[in-house]
PDB file of C-alpha atoms in Angstrom:
ATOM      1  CA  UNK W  20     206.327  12.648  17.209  1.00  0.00           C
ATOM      2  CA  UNK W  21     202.992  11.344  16.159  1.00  0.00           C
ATOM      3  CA  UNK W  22     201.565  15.321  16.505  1.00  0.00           C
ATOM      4  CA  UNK W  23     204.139  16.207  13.503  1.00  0.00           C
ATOM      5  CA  UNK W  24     203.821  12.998  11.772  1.00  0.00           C
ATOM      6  CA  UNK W  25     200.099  13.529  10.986  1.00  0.00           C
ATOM      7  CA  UNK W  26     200.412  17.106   8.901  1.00  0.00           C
ATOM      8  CA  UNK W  27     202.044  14.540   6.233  1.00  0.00           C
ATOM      9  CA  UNK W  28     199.735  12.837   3.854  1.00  0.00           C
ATOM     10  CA  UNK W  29     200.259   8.892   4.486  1.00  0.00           C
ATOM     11  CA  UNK W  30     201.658   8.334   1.110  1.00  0.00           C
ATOM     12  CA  UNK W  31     204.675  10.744   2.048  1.00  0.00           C
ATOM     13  CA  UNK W  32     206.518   7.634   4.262  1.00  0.00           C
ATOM     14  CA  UNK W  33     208.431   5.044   2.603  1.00  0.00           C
ATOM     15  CA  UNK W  34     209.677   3.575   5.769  1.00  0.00           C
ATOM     16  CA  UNK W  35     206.984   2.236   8.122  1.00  0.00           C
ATOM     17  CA  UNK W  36     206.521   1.993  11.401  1.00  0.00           C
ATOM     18  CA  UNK W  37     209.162   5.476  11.463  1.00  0.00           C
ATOM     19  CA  UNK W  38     212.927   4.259  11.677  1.00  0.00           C
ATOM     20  CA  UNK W  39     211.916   0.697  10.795  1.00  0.00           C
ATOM     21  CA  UNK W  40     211.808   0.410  14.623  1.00  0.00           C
ATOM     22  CA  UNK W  41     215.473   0.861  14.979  1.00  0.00           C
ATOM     23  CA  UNK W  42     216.164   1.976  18.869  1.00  0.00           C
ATOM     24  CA  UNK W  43     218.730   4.832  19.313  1.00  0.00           C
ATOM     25  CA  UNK W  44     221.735   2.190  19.095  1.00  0.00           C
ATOM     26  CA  UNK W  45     221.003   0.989  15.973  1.00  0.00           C
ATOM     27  CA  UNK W  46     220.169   4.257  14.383  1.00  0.00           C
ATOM     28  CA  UNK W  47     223.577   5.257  15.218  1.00  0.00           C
ATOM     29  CA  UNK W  48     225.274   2.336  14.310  1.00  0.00           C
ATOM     30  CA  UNK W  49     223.436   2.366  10.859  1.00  0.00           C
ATOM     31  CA  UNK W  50     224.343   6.602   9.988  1.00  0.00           C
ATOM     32  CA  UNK W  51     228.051   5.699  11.266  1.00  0.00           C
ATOM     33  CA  UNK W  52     227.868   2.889   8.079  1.00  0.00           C
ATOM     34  CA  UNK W  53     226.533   5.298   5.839  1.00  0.00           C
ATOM     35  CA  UNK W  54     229.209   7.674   6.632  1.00  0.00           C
ATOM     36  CA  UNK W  55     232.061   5.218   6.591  1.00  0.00           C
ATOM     37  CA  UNK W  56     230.413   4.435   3.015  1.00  0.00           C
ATOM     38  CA  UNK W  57     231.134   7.575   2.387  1.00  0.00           C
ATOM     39  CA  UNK W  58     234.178   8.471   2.791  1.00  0.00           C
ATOM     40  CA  UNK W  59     235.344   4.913   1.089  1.00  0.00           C
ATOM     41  CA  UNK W  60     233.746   6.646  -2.219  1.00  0.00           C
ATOM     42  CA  UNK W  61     235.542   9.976  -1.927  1.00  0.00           C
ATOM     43  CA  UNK W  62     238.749   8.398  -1.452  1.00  0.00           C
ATOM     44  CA  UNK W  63     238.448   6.575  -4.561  1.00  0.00           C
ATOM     45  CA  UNK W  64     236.948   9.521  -6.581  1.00  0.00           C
ATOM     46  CA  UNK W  65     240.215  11.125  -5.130  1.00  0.00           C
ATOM     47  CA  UNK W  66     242.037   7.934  -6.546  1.00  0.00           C
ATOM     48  CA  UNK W  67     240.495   8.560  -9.981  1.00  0.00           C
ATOM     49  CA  UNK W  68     241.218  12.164 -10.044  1.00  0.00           C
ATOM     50  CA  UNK W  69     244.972  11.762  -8.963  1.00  0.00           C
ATOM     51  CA  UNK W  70     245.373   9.330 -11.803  1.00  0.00           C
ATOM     52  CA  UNK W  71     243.649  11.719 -14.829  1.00  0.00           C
ATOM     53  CA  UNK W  72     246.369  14.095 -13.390  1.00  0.00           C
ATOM     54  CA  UNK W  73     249.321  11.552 -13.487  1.00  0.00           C
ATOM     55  CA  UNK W  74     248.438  10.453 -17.179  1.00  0.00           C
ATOM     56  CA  UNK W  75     247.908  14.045 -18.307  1.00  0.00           C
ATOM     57  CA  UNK W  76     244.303  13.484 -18.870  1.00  0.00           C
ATOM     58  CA  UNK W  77     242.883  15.808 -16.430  1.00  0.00           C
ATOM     59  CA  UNK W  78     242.886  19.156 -18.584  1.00  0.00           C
ATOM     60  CA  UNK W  79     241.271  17.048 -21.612  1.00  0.00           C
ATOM     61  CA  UNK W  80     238.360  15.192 -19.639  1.00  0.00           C
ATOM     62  CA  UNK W  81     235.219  16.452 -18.295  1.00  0.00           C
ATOM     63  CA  UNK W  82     234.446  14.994 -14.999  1.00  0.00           C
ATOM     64  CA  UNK W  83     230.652  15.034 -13.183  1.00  0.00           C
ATOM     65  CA  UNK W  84     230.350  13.786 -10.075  1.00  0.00           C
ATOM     66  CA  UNK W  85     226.831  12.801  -9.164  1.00  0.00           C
ATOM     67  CA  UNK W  86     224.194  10.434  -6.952  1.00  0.00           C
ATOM     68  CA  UNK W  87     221.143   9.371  -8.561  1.00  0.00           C
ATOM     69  CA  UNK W  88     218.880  10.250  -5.261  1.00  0.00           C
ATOM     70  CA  UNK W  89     219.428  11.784  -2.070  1.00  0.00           C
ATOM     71  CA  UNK W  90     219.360  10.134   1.459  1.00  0.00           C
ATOM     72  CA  UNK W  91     217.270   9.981   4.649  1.00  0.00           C
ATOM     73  CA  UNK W  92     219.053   9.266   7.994  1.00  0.00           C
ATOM     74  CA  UNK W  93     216.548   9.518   9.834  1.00  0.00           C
ATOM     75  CA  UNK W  94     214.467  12.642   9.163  1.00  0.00           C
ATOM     76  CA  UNK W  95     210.742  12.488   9.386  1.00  0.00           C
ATOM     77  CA  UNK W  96     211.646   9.162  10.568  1.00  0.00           C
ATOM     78  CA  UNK W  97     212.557   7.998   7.137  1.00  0.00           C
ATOM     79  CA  UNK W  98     215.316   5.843   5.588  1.00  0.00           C
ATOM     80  CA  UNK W  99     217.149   5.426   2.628  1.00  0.00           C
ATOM     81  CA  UNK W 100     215.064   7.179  -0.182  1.00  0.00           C
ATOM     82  CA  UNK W 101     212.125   6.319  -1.862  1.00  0.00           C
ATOM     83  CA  UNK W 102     210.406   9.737  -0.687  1.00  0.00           C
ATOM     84  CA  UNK W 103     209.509  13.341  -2.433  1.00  0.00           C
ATOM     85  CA  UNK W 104     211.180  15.316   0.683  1.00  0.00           C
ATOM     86  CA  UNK W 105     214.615  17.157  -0.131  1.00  0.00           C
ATOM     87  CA  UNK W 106     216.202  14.942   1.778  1.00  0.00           C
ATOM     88  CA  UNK W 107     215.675  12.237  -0.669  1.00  0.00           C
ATOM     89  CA  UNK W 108     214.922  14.185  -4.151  1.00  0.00           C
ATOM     90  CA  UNK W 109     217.872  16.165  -3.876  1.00  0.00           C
ATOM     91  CA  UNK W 110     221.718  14.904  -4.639  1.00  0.00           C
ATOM     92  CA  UNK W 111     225.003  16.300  -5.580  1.00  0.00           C
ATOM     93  CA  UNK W 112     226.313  17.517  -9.068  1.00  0.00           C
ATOM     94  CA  UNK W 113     229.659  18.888  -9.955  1.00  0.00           C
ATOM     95  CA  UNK W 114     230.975  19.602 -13.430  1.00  0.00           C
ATOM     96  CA  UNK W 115     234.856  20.010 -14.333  1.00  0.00           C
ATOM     97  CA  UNK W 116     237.165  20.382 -16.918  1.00  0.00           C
ATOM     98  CA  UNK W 117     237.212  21.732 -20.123  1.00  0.00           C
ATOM     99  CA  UNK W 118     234.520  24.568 -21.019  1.00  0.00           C
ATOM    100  CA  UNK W 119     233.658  25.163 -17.262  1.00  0.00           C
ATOM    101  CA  UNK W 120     234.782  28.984 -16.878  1.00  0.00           C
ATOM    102  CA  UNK W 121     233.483  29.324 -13.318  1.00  0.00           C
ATOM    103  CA  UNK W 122     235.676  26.885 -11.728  1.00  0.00           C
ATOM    104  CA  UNK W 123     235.470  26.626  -8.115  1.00  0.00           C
ATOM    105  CA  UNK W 124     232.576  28.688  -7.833  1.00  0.00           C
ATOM    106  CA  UNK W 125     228.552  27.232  -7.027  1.00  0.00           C
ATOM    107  CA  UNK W 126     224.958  27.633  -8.047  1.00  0.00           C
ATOM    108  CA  UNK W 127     221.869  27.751  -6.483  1.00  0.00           C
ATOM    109  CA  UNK W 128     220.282  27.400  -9.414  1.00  0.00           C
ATOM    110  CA  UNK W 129     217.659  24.011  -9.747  1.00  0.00           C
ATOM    111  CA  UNK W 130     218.904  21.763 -11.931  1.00  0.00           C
ATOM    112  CA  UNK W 131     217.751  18.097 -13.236  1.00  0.00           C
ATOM    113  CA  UNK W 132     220.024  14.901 -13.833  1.00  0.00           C
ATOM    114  CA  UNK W 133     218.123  15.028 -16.938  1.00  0.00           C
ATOM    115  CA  UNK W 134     220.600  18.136 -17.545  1.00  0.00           C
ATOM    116  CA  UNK W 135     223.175  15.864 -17.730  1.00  0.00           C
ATOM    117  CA  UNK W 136     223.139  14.654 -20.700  1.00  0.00           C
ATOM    118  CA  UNK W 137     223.061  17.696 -23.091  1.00  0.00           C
ATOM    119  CA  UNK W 138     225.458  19.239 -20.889  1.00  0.00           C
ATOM    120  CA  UNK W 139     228.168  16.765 -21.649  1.00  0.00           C
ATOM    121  CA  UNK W 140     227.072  16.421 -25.024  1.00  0.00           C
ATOM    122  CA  UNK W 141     227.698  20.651 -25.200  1.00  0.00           C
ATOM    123  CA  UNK W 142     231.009  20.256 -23.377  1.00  0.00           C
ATOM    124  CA  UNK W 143     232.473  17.858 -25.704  1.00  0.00           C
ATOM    125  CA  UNK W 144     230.872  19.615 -28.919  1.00  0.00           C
ATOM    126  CA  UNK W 145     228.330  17.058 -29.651  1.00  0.00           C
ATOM    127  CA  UNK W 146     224.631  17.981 -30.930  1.00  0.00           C
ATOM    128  CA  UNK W 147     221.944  15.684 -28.523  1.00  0.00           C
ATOM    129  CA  UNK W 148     218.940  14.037 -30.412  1.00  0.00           C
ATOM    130  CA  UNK W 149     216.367  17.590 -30.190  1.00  0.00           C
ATOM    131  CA  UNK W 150     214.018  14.949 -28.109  1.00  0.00           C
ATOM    132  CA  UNK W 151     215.660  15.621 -24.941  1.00  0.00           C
ATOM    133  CA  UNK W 152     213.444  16.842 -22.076  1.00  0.00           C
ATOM    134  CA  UNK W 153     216.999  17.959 -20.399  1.00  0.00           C
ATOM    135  CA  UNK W 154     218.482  21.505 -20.677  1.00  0.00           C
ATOM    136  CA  UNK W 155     222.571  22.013 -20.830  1.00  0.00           C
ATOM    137  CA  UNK W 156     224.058  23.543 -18.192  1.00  0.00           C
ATOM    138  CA  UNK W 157     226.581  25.163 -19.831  1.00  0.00           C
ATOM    139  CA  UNK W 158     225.253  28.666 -18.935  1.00  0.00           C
ATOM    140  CA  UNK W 159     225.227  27.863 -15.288  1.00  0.00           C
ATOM    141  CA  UNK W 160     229.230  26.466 -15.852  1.00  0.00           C
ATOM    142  CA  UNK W 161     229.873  29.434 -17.359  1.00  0.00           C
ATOM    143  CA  UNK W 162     227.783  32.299 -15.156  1.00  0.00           C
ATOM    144  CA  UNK W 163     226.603  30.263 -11.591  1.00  0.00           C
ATOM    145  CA  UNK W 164     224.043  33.312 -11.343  1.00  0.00           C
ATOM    146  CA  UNK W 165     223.078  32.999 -14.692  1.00  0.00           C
ATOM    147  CA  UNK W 166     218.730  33.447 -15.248  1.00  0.00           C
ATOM    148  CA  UNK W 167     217.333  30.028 -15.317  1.00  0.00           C
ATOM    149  CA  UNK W 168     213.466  29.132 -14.385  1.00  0.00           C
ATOM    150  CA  UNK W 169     213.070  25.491 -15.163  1.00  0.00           C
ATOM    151  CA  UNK W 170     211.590  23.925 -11.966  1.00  0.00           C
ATOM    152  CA  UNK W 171     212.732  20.432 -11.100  1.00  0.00           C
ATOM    153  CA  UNK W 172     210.542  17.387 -11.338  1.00  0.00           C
ATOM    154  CA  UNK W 173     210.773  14.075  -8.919  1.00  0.00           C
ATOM    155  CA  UNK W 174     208.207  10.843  -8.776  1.00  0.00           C
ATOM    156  CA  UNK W 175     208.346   7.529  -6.950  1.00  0.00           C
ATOM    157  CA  UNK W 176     205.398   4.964  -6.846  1.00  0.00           C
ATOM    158  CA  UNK W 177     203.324   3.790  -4.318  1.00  0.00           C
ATOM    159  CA  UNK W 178     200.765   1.071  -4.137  1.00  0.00           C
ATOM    160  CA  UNK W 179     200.818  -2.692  -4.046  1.00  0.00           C
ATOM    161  CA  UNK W 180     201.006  -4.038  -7.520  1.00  0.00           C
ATOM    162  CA  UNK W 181     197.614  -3.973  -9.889  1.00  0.00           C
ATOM    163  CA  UNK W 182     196.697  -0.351  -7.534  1.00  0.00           C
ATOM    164  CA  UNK W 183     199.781   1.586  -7.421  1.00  0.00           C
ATOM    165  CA  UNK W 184     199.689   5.493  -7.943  1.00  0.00           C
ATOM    166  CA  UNK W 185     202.597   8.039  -8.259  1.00  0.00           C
ATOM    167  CA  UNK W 186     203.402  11.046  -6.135  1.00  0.00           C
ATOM    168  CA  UNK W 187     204.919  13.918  -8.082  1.00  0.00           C
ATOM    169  CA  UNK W 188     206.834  17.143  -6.665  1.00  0.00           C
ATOM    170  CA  UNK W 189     208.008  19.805  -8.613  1.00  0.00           C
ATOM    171  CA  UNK W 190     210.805  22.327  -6.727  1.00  0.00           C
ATOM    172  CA  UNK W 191     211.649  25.685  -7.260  1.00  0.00           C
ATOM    173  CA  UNK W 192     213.983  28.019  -5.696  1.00  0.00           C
ATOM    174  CA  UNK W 193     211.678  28.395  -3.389  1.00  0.00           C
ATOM    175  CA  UNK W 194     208.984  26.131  -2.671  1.00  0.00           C
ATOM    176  CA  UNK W 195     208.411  22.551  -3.131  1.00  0.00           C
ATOM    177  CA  UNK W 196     205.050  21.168  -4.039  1.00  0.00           C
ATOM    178  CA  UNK W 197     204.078  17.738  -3.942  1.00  0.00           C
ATOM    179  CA  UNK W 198     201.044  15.659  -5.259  1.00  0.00           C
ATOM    180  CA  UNK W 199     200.494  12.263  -3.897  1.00  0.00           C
ATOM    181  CA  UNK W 200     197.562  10.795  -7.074  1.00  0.00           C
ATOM    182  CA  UNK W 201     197.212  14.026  -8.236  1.00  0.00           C
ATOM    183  CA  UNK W 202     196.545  15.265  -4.926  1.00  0.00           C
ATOM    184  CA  UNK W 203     193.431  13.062  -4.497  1.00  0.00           C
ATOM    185  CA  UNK W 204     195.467  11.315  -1.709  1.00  0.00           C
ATOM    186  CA  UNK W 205     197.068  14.495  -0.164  1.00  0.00           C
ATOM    187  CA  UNK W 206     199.579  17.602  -0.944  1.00  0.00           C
ATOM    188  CA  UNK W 207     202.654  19.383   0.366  1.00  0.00           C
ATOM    189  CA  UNK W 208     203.986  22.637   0.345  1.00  0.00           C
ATOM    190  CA  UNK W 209     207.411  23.704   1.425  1.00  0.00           C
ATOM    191  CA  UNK W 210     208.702  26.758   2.120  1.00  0.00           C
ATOM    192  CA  UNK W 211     212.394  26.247   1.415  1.00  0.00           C
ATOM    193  CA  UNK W 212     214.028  29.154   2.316  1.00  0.00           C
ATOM    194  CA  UNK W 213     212.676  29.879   5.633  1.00  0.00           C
ATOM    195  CA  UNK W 214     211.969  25.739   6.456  1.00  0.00           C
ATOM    196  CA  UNK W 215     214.652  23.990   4.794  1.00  0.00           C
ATOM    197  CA  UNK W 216     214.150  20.760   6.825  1.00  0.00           C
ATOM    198  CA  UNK W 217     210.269  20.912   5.719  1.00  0.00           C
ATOM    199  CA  UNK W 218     208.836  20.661   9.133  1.00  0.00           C
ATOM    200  CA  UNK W 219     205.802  22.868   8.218  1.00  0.00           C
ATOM    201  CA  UNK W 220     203.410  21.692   5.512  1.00  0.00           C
ATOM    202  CA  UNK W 221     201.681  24.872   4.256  1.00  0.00           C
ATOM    203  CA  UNK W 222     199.468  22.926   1.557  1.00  0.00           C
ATOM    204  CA  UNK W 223     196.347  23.424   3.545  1.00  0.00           C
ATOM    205  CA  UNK W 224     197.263  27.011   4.707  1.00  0.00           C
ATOM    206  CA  UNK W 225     194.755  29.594   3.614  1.00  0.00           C
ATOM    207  CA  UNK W 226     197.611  32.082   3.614  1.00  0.00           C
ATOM    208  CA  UNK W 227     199.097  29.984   1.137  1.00  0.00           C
ATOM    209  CA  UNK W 228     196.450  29.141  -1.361  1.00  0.00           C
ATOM    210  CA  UNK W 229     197.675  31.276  -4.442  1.00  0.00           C
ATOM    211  CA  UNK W 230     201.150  30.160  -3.904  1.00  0.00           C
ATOM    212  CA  UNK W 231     199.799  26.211  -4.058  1.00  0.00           C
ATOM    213  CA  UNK W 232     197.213  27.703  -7.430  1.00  0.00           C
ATOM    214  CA  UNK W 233     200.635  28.459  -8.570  1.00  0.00           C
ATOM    215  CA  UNK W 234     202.451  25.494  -8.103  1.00  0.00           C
ATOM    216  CA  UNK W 235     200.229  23.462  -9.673  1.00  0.00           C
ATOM    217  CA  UNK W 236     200.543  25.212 -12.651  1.00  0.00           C
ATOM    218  CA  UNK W 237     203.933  24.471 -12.482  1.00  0.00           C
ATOM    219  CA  UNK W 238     203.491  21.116 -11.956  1.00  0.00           C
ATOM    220  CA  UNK W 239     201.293  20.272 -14.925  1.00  0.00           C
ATOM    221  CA  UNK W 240     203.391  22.219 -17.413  1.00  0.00           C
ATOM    222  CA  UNK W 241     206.733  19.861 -16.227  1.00  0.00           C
ATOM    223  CA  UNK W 242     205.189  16.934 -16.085  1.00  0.00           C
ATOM    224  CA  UNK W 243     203.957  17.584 -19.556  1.00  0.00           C
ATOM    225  CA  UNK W 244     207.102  18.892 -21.223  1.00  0.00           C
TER     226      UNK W 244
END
């Protein structure tokens, strides 16, 4: 509704007018494609698996299974991705096979897909270049409660060409804070234990002032790891 629309700073919406217009119908036929998309992918991930176990590969081959963004279908009348809300910033991530001890098991731990990349480097007994801003998640793969305080950093753009300015928003266990132009052109702040669907933006709540003092901090310090 336009009431809950208008706690969000402007740059916040990728998709305008909300839903791209798209009556009720079309909304549903356009999730029901999504899914069906889906499902086509995890039954040929499950084709790929089945065949590392046919060939004998599967106990000698470290598998991660991961999306490079998240996905709106329809929340804050949003599509796609393109956006700094969960929705869009998060995505999946498992790690198997050799050197993962906590098989089976999951963390709530925030992670980065820049983790990736020393943490299949680790796996396989490789040394990464020491220029990587990523951290290896072998700890986590070994211990899914294991301490871990890095904070998790997403941007997208906004802006016609020659004026465009970037949004940043860095999450933690607990709260996610955005910046839209280094908050010139507006700020979020989600509480993400108690409003996981970040219905309530709290960046303008005087309650909540120390808690957005603090997230900034956070904010500059990842952005200039």
């Amino acid at each position: 509704r336009p009431d809950e629309m208008a706690q969000f700073p402007q740059p916040a919406f990728f998709t305008t007018p909300p839903l791209w217009g798209l009556n009720e119908r079309e909304q549903r036929e356009s999730i029901r494609a999504y899914y069906a998309s889906i499902t086509f992918m995890d039954a040929n991930v499950g084709r790929v698996l089945e065949a590392l176990d046919r060939l004998g590969l599967a106990a000698n081959t470290i598998v991660v299974f991961v999306s490079d963004h998240g996905y709106h279908l329809g929340e804050h009348g949003q599509w796609m991705k393109q956006t700094l809300f969960e929705r869009s910033a998060r995505s999946p991530l498992i790690v198997a096979g050799p050197g993962v001890r906590a098989r089976g098991r999951a963390s709530s731990r925030i992670v980065e897909l820049l983790d990736i990349y020393p943490t299949v480097a680790a796996l396989a007994g490789l040394a990464p270049p020491p220029s990587l801003h990523g951290r290896s998640l072998v700890p986590l793969l070994t211990d899914p409660g294991a301490r871990w305080e890095r904070p998790a950093l997403t941007q997208v753009r906004r802006g016609p060409a020659g004026s465009t300015f970037k949004g940043y928003s860095v999450r933690t266990e607990r709260w996610r804070y955005t910046e839209w132009d280094d908050g010139n052109r507006g700020r979020e702040l989600y509480d993400e234990r108690r409003d996981p669907a970040e219905a309530v933006n709290l960046a303008d709540d005087p309650a909540h002032r120390q808690v957005v003092l603090d997230m900034q901090r956070v904010l500059r310090t990842t952005r200039g790891r």
